[in-house]
C-alpha cells in the first residue's frame, strides 16, 4: 500500500480534539481574584491537582488558570495509554530506584485503580478499557529484553503473561511478531480528550473556578501571597501548584531539567468487522514494540487504529512551535511501518495526522519540588508517560504544599532531581548525537555504542 495515498485525505489535527463534543471554553480571568490554592495548567497535571485538592478539603477555594483550552496540549492529543508505571516502565525504575521498586509499583497500581474509581464516581465517560498492554518483539534481540525481568515481575505480584510467537499472533496477527509479554492489569486505554473534559466538569462540580485562555505571564511573591498575572487579571493564592508541562516555565530552574520532544501519531478510519477479524485483537490490548525507537498502537472505541511513536524529534534550539505539530517525513514513515506490520490492512486510509510535545527529562520519569518557601510546588518531566502518572504527581504536589510527610514525599524518586541538560547550543548537539546513536543501536541488534554506554553508566538518556 502506498503510504502517501493512505495519508492523502488525513486531516492535520489531533483526532481526539476534532469532535463536536469539545466543550466551549470557560471565561477568561478578568480583574483580581484570590484563592487558597491557584493551579496553573489545564492538562492532566493541573486538573488532577485541582480535583484532588477539593476532594481533600472541600472548603478550600481553588482556582485553575489555563493559558489556552483545557486539554489542548499533550493531555488531549496523546495515545491514551493510561499506565500504572510511575517510572516510565519497570526497567527504568529498577535501574534508578532498585530499593524502592516494590513500593513504586504498588503505588502505581493503586494510582491506576484510583483513576478507574474516580471515573466511576464522577460518571466520566472516556472509553476507559483496562485491557493491559502487549509488548511485542519484532527482532530476535528484543526477545531477551522482554523476558529479562520475568522472575522479579512474578515476585512483585504483577500479572504479566509471556507469549511465544504463535501465542502473540493469536492475540494480534502480525507477520513481524516473534514473541510478546502481556501486562494484563498495568495499563488501560482511554480517550484522553474526554478524560480532560470530564475532569474539567468534575472540578467545576466541586466548585473549582476554572479560567481558560488565561495564560500566566508572571509570578510575584510578597512573602505571604503569590500573585499570578494574566493578560486581563491577577490571581493571588497562599499556595500555587504548577502543572505547566514543557511550556516556558514560571520557575526558571525548571528550564534546566525539561526539553521539548515531539511525538507523532496517525489515526485510521474505523475498521470493518472483516478487517478487524483479520487481525484477531479480541482482547483489545494497547501494543508497544520493543526497539529503542518504538511504535505504540491501539484500537479506539469505534475500532480505528491509533498508530504513533518511532521518531522522537528534538528541534535544535528547543522551542515549542505550532508548525512542529506536523512532520510529513514522520507521517510517511509511520504509514509505511503500519502497512509492514499489518499487510492484511492494505487499502485502509488514515483520517488524522498530528504531533504533540512531550516534557522529556534525563531520567524519563517526573520530578517534583518546591519553591518560594514551600508555598509553590511543581511536577514535570513525565517523558511520554504522563496520562496516569500525572495523578500521582498531583498528589505529590498537594502533599508537599501541605507540609505533610507521606509515603510519597519520603520516596527517593520524589526527593531526587534528574541530571540537568547542558545549555544550548551544546544541548542540541548532545541530544542529536544521542538520537543518532539510538537509531544506530536499533540497526545493529540493540548494540549500544560507547556514547550510549557512557550515558547508561551515568543514568542518563533520551526517550519519549
Ligand atoms: C503524541 C503524544 C502521545 C503521547 N502518548 C502517551 C500515552 O499513550 N500514554 C501516556 O502516559 N503519555 C503519553 N503522552 C504524554 C502525556 O500526554 C503527558 O505526559 C501528559 O499529558 C502531561 O500532562 P501535563 O498536564 O503535565 O501537560 P500538558 O498536557 O502539556 O498541559 C500543560 C498545560 O499547561 C498550560 N500552561 C503552560 N504554561 C502556562 C501558563 N504560563 N499559564 C497558563 N497555562 C499554562 C498549557 O496551555 C497546557 O494546557 C503522549 C504525548 C504526546 C504529545
Coordinates of C-alpha atoms and ligand atoms in Angstrom, one line a residue, residues 40-45 65-67 72-75 77-81 214-216 243-244 247 263 296 356-358 382 384-387 390, ligand 1:
X40 CA -1.5 26.8 36.7
X41 CA -2.1 24.5 33.7
X42 CA -5.3 22.7 32.4
X43 CA -3.7 19.5 31.3
X44 CA -3.9 16.3 33.4
X45 CA -1.4 17.6 36.0
X65 CA -5.7 29.0 35.2
X66 CA -5.3 27.6 31.7
X67 CA -3.5 29.6 29.0
X72 CA -5.4 21.2 24.1
X73 CA -1.8 20.2 24.6
X74 CA -0.2 16.8 25.3
X75 CA -3.1 15.8 27.5
X77 CA -3.5 14.5 21.9
X78 CA -1.7 11.5 23.3
X79 CA -2.0 7.8 22.6
X80 CA -4.4 7.3 25.6
X81 CA -2.3 4.6 27.2
X214 CA -5.8 33.0 30.7
X215 CA -2.0 32.5 30.3
X216 CA 0.0 33.4 33.3
X243 CA 1.3 21.8 36.1
X244 CA 2.6 23.6 33.0
X247 CA 5.9 25.2 28.2
X263 CA 6.0 12.7 19.1
X296 CA 2.7 2.3 20.1
X356 CA 2.5 17.0 20.1
X357 CA 5.2 17.9 22.5
X358 CA 6.4 15.9 25.4
X382 CA 6.7 12.8 32.5
X384 CA 5.7 10.5 27.3
X385 CA 4.1 8.5 30.1
X386 CA 2.0 11.1 32.0
X387 CA -1.6 10.0 31.4
X390 CA 0.1 12.9 36.5
Ligands
LIG1 C1 1.7 12.5 20.7 C2 1.8 12.1 22.2 C3 1.5 10.8 22.6 C4 1.6 10.5 24.0 N1 1.1 9.3 24.3 C5 1.0 9.0 25.7 C6 0.4 7.8 26.1 O1 -0.1 7.0 25.3 N2 0.5 7.5 27.4 C7 1.0 8.4 28.3 O2 1.0 8.0 29.5 N3 1.5 9.5 28.0 C8 1.5 9.9 26.7 N4 2.0 11.1 26.3 C9 2.4 12.1 27.3 C10 1.2 12.7 28.1 O3 0.3 13.2 27.1 C11 1.7 13.7 29.0 O4 2.7 13.2 29.9 C12 0.7 14.4 29.9 O5 -0.5 14.7 29.1 C13 1.2 15.6 30.6 O6 0.2 16.3 31.2 P1 0.5 17.8 31.7 O7 -0.8 18.3 32.3 O8 1.7 17.7 32.6 O9 0.9 18.7 30.4 P2 0.1 19.3 29.3 O10 -1.0 18.4 28.8 O11 1.1 19.8 28.3 O12 -0.6 20.5 29.9 C14 0.1 21.7 30.3 C15 -0.9 22.8 30.3 O13 -0.4 23.9 30.9 C16 -0.8 25.1 30.2 N5 0.2 26.2 30.5 C17 1.5 26.1 30.4 N6 2.1 27.3 30.8 C18 1.0 28.1 31.2 C19 0.9 29.4 31.8 N7 2.0 30.1 31.9 N8 -0.3 29.9 32.1 C20 -1.4 29.1 31.9 N9 -1.4 27.8 31.4 C21 -0.2 27.3 31.1 C22 -0.7 24.7 28.8 O14 -1.5 25.5 28.0 C23 -1.2 23.2 28.9 O15 -2.6 23.2 28.7 C24 2.0 11.5 24.9 C25 2.2 12.8 24.5 C26 2.2 13.1 23.2 C27 2.5 14.5 22.7

